[in-house]
PDB file of C-alpha atoms in Angstrom:
ATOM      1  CA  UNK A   1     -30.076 125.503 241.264  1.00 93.00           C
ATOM      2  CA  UNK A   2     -32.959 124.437 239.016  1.00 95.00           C
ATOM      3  CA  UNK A   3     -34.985 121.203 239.883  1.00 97.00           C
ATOM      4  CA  UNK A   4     -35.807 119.441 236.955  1.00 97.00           C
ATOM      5  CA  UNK A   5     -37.636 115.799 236.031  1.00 98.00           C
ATOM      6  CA  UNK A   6     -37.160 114.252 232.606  1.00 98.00           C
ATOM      7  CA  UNK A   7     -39.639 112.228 231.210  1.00 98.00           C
ATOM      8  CA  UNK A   8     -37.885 109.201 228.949  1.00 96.00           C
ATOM      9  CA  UNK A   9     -34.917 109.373 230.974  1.00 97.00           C
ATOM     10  CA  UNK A  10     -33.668 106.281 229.121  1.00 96.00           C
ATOM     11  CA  UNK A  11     -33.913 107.260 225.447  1.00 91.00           C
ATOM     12  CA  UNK A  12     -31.754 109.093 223.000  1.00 85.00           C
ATOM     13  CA  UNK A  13     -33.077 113.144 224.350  1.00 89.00           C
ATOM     14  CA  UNK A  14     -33.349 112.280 227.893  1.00 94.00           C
ATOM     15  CA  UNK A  15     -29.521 110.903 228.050  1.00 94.00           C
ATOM     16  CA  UNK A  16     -28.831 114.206 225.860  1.00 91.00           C
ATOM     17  CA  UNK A  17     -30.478 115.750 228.596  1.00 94.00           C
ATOM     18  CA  UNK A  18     -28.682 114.004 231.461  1.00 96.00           C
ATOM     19  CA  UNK A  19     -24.888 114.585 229.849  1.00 94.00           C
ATOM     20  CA  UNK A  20     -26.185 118.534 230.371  1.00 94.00           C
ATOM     21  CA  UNK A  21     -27.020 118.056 233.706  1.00 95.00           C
ATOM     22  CA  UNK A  22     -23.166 116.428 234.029  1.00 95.00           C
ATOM     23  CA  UNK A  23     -21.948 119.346 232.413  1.00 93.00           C
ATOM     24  CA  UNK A  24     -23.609 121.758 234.852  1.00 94.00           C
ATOM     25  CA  UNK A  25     -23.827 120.114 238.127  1.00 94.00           C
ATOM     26  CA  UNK A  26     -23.896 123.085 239.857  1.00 94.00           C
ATOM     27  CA  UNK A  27     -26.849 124.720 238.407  1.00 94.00           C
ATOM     28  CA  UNK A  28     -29.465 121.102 237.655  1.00 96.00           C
ATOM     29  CA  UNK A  29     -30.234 119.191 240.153  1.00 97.00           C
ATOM     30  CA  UNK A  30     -32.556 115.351 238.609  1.00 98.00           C
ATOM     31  CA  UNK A  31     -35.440 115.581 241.010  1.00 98.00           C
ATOM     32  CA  UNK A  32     -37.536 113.197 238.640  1.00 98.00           C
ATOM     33  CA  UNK A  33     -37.019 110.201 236.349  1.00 98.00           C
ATOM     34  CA  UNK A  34     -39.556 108.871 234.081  1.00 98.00           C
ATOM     35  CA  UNK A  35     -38.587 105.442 231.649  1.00 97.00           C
ATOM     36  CA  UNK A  36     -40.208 102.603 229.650  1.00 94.00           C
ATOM     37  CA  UNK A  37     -38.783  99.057 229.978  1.00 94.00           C
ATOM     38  CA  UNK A  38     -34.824 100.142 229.747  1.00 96.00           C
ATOM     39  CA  UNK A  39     -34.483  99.173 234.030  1.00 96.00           C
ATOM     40  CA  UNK A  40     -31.412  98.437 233.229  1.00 96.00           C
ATOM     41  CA  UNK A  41     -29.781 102.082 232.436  1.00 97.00           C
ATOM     42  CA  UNK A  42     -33.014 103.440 234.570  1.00 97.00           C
ATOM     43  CA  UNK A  43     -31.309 101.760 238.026  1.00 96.00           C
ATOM     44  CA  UNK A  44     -27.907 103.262 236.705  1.00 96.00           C
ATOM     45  CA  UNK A  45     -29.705 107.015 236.275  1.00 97.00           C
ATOM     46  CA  UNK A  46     -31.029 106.498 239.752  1.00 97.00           C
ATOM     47  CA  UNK A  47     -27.710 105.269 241.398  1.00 95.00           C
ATOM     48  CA  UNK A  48     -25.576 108.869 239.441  1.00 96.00           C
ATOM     49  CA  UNK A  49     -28.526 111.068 240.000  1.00 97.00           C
ATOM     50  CA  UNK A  50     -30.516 110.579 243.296  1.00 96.00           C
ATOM     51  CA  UNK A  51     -33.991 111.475 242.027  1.00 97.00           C
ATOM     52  CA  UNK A  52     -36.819 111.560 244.635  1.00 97.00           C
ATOM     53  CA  UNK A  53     -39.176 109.801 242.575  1.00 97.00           C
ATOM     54  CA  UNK A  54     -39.262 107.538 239.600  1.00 97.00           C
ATOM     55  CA  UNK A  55     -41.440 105.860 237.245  1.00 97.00           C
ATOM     56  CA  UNK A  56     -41.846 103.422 234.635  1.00 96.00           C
ATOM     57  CA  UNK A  57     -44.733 102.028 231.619  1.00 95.00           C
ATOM     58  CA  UNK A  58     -45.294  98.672 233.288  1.00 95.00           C
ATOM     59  CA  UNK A  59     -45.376  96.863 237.062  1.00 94.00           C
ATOM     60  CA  UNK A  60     -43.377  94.237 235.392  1.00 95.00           C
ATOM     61  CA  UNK A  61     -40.225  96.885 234.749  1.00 95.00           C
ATOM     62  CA  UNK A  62     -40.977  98.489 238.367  1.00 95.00           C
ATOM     63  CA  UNK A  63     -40.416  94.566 239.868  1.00 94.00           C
ATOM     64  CA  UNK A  64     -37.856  93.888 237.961  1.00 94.00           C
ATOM     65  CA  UNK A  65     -36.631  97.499 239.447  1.00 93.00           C
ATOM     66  CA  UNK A  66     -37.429  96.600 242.919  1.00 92.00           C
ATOM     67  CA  UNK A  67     -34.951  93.571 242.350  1.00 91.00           C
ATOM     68  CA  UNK A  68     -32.003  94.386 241.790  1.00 84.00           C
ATOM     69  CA  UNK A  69     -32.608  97.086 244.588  1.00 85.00           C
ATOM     70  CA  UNK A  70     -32.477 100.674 243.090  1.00 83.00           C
ATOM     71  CA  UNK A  71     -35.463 101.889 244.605  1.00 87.00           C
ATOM     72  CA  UNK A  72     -33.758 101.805 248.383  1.00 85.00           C
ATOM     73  CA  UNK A  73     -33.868 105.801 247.679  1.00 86.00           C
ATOM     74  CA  UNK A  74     -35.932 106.979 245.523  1.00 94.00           C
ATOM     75  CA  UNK A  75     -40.383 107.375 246.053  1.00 94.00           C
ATOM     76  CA  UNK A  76     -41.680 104.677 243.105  1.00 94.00           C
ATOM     77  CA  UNK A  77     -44.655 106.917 241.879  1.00 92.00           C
ATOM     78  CA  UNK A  78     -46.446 104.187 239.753  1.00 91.00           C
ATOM     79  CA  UNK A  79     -46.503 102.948 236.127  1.00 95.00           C
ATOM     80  CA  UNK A  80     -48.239 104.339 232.741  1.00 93.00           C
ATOM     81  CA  UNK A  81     -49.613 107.320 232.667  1.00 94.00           C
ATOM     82  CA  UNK A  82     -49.959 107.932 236.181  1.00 96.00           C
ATOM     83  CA  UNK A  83     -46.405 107.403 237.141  1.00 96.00           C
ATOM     84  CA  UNK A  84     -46.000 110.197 234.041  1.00 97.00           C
ATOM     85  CA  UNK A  85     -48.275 112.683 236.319  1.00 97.00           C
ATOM     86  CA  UNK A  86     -46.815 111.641 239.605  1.00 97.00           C
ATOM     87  CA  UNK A  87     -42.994 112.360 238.315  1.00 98.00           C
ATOM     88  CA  UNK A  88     -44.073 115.858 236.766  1.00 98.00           C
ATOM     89  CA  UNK A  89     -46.014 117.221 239.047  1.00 97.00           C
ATOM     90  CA  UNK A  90     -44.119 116.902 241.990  1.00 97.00           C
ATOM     91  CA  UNK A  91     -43.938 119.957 244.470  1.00 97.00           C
ATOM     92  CA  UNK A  92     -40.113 119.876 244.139  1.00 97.00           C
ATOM     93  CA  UNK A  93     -39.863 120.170 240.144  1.00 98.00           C
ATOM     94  CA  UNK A  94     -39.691 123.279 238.487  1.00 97.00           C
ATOM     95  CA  UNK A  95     -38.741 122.125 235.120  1.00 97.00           C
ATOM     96  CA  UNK A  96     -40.087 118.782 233.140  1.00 98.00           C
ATOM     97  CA  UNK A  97     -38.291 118.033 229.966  1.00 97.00           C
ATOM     98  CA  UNK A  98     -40.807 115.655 228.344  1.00 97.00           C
ATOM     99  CA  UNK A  99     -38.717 113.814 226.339  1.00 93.00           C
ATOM    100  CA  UNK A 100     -40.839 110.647 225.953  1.00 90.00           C
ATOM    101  CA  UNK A 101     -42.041 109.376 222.691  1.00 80.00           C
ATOM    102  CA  UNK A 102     -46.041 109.165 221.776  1.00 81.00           C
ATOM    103  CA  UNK A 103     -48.869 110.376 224.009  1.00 88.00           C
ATOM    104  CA  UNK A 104     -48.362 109.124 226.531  1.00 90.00           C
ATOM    105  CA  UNK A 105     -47.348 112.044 228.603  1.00 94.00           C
ATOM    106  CA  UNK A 106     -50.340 114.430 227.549  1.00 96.00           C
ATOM    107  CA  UNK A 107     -51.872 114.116 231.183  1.00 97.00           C
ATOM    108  CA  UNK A 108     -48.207 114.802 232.853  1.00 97.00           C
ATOM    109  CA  UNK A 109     -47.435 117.659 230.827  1.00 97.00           C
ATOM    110  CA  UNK A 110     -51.180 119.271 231.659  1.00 97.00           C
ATOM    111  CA  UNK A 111     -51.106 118.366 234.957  1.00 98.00           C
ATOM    112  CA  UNK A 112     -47.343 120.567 235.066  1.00 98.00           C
ATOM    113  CA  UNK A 113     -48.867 123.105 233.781  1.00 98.00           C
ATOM    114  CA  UNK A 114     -51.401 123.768 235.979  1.00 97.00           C
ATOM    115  CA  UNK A 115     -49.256 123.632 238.711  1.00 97.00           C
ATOM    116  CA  UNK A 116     -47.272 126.046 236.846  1.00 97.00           C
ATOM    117  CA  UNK A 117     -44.070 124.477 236.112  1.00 97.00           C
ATOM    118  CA  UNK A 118     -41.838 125.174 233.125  1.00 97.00           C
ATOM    119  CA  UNK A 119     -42.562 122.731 230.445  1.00 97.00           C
ATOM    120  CA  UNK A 120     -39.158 121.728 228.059  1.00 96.00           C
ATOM    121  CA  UNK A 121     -41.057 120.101 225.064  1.00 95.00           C
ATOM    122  CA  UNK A 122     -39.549 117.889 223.059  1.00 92.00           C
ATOM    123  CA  UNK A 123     -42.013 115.889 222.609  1.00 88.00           C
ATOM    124  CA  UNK A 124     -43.793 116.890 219.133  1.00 89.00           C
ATOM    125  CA  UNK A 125     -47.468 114.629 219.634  1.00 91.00           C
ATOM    126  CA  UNK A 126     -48.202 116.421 222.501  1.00 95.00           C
ATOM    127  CA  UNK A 127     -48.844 119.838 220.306  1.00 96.00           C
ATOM    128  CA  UNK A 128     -49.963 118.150 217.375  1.00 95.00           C
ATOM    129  CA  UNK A 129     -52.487 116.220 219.013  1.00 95.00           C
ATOM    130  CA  UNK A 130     -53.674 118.656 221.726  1.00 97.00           C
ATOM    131  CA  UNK A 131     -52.364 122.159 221.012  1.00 96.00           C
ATOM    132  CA  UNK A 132     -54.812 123.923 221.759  1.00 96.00           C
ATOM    133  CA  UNK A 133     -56.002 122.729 225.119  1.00 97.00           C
ATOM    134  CA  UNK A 134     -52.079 122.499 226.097  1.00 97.00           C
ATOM    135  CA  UNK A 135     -51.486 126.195 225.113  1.00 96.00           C
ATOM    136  CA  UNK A 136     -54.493 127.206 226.958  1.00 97.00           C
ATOM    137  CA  UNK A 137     -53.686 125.771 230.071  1.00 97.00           C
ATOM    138  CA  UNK A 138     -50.627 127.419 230.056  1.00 97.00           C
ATOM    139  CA  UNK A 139     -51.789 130.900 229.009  1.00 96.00           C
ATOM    140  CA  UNK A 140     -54.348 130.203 232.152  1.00 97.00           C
ATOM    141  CA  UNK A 141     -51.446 129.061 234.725  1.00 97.00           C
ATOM    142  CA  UNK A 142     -49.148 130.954 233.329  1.00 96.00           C
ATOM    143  CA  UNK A 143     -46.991 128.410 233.119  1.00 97.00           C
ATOM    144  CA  UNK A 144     -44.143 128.482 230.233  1.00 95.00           C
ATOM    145  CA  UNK A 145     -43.397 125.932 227.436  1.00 96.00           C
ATOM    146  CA  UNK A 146     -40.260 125.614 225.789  1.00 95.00           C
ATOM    147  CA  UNK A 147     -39.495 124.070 223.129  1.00 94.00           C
ATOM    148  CA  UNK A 148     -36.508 121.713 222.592  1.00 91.00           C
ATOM    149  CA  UNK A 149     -36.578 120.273 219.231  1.00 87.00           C
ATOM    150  CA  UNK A 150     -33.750 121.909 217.556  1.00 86.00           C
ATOM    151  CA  UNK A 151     -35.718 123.509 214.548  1.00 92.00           C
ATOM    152  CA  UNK A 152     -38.460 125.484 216.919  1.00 94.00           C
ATOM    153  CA  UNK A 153     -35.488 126.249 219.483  1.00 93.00           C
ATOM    154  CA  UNK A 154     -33.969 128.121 216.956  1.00 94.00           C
ATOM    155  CA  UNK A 155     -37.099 129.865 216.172  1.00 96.00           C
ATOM    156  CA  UNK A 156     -37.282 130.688 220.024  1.00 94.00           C
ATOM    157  CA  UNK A 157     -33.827 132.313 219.648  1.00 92.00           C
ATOM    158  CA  UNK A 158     -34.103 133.961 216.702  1.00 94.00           C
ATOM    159  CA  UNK A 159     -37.673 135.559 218.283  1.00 93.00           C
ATOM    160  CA  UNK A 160     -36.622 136.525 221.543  1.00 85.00           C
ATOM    161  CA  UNK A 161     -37.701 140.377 222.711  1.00 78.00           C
ATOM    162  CA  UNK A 162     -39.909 140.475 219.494  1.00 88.00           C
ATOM    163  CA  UNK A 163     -43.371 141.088 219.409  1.00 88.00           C
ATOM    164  CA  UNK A 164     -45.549 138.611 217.262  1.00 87.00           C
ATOM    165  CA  UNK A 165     -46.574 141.253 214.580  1.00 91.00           C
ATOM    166  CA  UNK A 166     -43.332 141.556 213.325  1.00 94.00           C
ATOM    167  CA  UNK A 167     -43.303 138.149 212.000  1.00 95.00           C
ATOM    168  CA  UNK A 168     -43.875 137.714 208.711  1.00 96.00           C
ATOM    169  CA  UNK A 169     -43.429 133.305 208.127  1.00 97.00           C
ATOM    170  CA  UNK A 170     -40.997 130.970 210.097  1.00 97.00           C
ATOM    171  CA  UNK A 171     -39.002 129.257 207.854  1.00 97.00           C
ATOM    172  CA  UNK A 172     -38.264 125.573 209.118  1.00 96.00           C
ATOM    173  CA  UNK A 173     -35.228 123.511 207.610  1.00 94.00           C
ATOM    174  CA  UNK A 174     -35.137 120.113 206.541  1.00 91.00           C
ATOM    175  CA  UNK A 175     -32.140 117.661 206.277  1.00 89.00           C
ATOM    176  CA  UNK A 176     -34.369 115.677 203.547  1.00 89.00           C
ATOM    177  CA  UNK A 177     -33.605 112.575 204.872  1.00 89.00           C
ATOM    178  CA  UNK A 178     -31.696 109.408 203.701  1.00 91.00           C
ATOM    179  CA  UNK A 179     -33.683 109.320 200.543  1.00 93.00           C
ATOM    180  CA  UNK A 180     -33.653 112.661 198.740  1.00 92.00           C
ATOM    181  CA  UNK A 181     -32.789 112.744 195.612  1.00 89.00           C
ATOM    182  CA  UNK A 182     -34.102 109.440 194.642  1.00 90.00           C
ATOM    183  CA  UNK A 183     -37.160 108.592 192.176  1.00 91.00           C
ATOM    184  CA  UNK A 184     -40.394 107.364 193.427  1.00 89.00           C
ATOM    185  CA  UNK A 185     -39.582 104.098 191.286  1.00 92.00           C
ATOM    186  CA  UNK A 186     -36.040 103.864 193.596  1.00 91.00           C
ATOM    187  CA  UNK A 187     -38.187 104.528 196.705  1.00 91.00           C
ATOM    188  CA  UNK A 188     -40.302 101.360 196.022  1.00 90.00           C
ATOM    189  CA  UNK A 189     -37.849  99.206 197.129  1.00 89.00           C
ATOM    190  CA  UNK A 190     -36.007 100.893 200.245  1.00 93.00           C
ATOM    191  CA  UNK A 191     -36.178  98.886 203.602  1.00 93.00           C
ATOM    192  CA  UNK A 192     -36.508  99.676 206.932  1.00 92.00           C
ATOM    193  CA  UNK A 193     -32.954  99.860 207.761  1.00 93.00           C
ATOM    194  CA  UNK A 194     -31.793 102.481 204.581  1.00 93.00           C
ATOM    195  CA  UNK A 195     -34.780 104.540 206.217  1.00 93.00           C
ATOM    196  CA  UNK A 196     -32.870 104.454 209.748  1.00 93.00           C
ATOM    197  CA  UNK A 197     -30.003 105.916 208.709  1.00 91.00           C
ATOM    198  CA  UNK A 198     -30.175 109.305 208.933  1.00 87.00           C
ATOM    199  CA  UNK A 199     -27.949 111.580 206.829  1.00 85.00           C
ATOM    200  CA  UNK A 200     -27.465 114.356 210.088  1.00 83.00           C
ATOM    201  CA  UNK A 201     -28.766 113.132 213.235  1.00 79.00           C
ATOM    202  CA  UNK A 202     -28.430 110.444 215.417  1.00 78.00           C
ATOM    203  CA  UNK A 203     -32.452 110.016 217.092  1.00 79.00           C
ATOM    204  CA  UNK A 204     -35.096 107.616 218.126  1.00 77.00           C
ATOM    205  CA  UNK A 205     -36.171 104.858 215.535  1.00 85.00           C
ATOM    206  CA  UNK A 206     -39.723 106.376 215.056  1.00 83.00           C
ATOM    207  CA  UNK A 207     -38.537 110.016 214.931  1.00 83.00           C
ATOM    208  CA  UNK A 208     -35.724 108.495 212.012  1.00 89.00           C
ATOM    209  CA  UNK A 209     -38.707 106.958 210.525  1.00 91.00           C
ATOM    210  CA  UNK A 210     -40.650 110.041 210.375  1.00 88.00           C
ATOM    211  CA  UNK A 211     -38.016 111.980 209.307  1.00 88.00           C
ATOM    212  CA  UNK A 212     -37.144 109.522 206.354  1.00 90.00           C
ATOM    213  CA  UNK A 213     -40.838 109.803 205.309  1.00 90.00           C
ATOM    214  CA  UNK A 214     -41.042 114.023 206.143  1.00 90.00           C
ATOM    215  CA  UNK A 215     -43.622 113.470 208.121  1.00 91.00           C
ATOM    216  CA  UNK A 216     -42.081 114.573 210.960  1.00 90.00           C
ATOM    217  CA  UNK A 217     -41.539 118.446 209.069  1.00 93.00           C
ATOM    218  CA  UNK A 218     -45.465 118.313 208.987  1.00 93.00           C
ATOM    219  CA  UNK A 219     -45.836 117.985 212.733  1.00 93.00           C
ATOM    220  CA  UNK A 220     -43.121 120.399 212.860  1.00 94.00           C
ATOM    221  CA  UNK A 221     -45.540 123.029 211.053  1.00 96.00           C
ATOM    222  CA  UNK A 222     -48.270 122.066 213.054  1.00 96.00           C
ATOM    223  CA  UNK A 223     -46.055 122.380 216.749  1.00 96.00           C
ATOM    224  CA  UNK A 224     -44.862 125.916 215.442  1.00 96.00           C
ATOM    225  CA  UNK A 225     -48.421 127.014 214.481  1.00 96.00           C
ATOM    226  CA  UNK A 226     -49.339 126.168 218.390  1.00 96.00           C
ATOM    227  CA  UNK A 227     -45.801 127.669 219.789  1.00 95.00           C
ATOM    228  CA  UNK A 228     -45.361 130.775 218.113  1.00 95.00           C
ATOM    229  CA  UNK A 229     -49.311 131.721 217.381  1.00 93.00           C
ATOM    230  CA  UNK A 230     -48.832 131.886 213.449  1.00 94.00           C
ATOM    231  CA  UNK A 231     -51.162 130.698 210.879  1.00 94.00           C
ATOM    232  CA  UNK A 232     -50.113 127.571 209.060  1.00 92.00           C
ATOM    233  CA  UNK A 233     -49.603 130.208 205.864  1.00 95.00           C
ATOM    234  CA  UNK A 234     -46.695 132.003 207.730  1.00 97.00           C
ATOM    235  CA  UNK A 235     -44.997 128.545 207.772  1.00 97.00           C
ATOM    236  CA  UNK A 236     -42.777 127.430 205.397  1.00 96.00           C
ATOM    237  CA  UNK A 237     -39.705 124.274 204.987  1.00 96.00           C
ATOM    238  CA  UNK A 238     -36.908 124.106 203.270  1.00 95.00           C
ATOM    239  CA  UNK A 239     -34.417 121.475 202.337  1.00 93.00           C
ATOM    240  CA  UNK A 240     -31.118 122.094 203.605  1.00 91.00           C
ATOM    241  CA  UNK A 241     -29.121 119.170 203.814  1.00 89.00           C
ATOM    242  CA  UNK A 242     -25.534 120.849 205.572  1.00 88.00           C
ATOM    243  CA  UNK A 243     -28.160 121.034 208.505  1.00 87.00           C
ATOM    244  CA  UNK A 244     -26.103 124.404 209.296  1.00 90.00           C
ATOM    245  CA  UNK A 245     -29.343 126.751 209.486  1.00 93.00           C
ATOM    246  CA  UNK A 246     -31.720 125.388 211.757  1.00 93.00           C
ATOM    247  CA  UNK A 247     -34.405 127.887 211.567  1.00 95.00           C
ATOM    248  CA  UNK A 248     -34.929 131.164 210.277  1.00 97.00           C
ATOM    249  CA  UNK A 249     -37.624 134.276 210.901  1.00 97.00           C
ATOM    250  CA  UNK A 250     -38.743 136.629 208.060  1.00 97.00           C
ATOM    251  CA  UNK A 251     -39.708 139.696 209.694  1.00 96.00           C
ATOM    252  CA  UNK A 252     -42.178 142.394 208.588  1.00 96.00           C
ATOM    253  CA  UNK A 253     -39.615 144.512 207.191  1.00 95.00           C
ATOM    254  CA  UNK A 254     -38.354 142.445 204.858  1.00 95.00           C
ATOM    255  CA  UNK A 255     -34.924 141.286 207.226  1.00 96.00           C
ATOM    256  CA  UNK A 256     -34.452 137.406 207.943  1.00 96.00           C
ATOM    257  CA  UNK A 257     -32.485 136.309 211.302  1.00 96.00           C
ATOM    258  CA  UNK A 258     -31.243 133.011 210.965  1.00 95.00           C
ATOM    259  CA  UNK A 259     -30.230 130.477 213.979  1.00 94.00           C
ATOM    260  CA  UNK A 260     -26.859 128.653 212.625  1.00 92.00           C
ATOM    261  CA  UNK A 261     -24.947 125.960 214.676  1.00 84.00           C
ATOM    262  CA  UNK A 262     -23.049 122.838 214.754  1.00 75.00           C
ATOM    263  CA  UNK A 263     -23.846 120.358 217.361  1.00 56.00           C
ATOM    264  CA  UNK A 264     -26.790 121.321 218.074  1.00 52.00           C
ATOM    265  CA  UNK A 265     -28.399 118.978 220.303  1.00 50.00           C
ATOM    266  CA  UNK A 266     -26.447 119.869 222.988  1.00 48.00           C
ATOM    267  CA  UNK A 267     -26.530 123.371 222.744  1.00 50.00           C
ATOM    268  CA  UNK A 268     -30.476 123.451 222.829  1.00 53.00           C
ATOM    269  CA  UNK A 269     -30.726 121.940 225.511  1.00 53.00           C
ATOM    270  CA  UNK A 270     -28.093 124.308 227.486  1.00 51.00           C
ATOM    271  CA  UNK A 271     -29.764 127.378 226.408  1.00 55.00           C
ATOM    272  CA  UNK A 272     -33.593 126.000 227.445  1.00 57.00           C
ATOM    273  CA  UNK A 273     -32.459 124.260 230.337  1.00 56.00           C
ATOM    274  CA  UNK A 274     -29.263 126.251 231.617  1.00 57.00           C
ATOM    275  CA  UNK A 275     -30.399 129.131 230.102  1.00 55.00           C
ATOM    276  CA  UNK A 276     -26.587 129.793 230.004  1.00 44.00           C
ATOM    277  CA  UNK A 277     -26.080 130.940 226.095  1.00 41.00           C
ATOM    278  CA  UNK A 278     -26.148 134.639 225.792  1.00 39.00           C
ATOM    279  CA  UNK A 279     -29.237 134.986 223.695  1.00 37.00           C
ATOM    280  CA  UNK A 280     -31.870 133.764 226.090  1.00 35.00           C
ATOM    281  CA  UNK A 281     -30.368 134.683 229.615  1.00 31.00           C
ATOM    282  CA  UNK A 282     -33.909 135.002 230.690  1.00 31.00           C
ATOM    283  CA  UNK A 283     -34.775 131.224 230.255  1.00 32.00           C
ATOM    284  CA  UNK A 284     -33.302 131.328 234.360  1.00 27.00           C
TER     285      UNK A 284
END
């Protein structure tokens, strides 16, 4: 039985996350829940999963928590940041999917780490912002970080048992978004909503955003830089708009493995959580 705590319980990764732990009962066990301002489907998480402790961004979502009672069981750890910490480093968690949008979770997924914990990111600011002092830590704890997005996930697969000299670039896919194809004069006048609707995936509005823009493939590059220890050189995206390869790894010898999958959402998170899909039976 793993212990685990997700961080943004309430949005679209964190239910992902939650439908796995449904899945596999028997082997994830929701120690910790951290949300926003969804109390709502945060008292329903609590009431299904029994967590020990719980947080949220603001005392007015904790009161409004408090209400309608669904704190009778559960340790309230406090709000922000510091609820963040409080949820991810507790003694019972093992793993900590953070799964929040932002940075808000920086200080919760450092604080993990130094208590050694295993660290399910899926969370891409945290890297970007902070890569190095996040990867030191862990190198220092020895602590573990995995990653969860789907694109360096498959890059974890496709690397496992391999030393990092054999790698000669990660290749990183893109779907290209609602907009590619079009002309920079037909991109003048797109709104908001065209930009939400992604071709591929169903996500978060500011990850949609970012992915409509492909500014999200650039903190991609910078997040596999920091995961894999590769120069920004070795990195390269593609657009691939079947979203069928979701990474690939050129190795030194001139051969390319290639991660392939429908679905994949779900599947990530099985093999970095579960650890159940035959390529990564270590991740247990």
């Amino acid at each position: 039985m793993k212990h685990i705590a997700i961080l943004g319980s309430t949005g679209s990764i964190g239910q992902s996350a939650l439908a796995v732990v449904d899945a596999h009962a028997d082997r994830l066990r929701v120690v910790g829940l951290a949300a926003g301002s969804n109390v709502e489907l945060l008292a329903a998480q609590i009431a299904r999963y029994r967590p020990r402790v719980a947080a949220m961004a603001t005392g007015d979502a904790i009161d409004r928590l408090r209400q309608n009672g669904s704190t009778d069981h559960v340790i309230v750890a406090g709000t922000g940041r510091d609820g963040l910490i409080a949820v991810a480093a507790h003694p019972d968690v093992e793993l900590v999917l953070c799964a929040s949008s932002g940075t808000e979770a920086l200080e919760a997924v450092v604080a993990a780490i130094e208590r050694g914990k295993t660290i399910a990111l899926a969370n891409k600011e945290v890297l970007v912002m902070a890569g190095g002092l996040v990867t030191e830590a862990a190198r220092r704890s020895g602590a573990t970080i995995l990653p969860v997005d789907s694109e360096h996930n498959a890059i974890h697969q496709c690397l496992h048992g391999r030393d990092r000299t054999e790698i000669r670039r990660l290749v990183l896919t893109a779907s290209g978004g609602p907009f590619r194809g079009r002309s920079a004069s037909e991109l003048a006048a797109v709104s908001a909503e065209e930009a939400l609707k992604h071709p591929t995936w169903r996500m978060g509005r500011k990850i949609t955003i970012d992915s409509a823009t492909l500014m999200n493939k650039g903190l991609e590059v910078i997040e596999a830089h920091w995961l894999f220890g590769v120069r920004a050189s070795q990195i390269d995206v593609v657009v691939h708009p079947q979203s069928v390869v979701h990474s690939m790894v050129e190795l030194t010898d001139g051969s390319v493995i290639a991660q392939m999958g429908v679905n994949y959402l779900a599947r990530s998170f099985f093999v970095v959580i579960v650890g159940g899909a035959g390529s990564v039976p270590a991740l247990l």
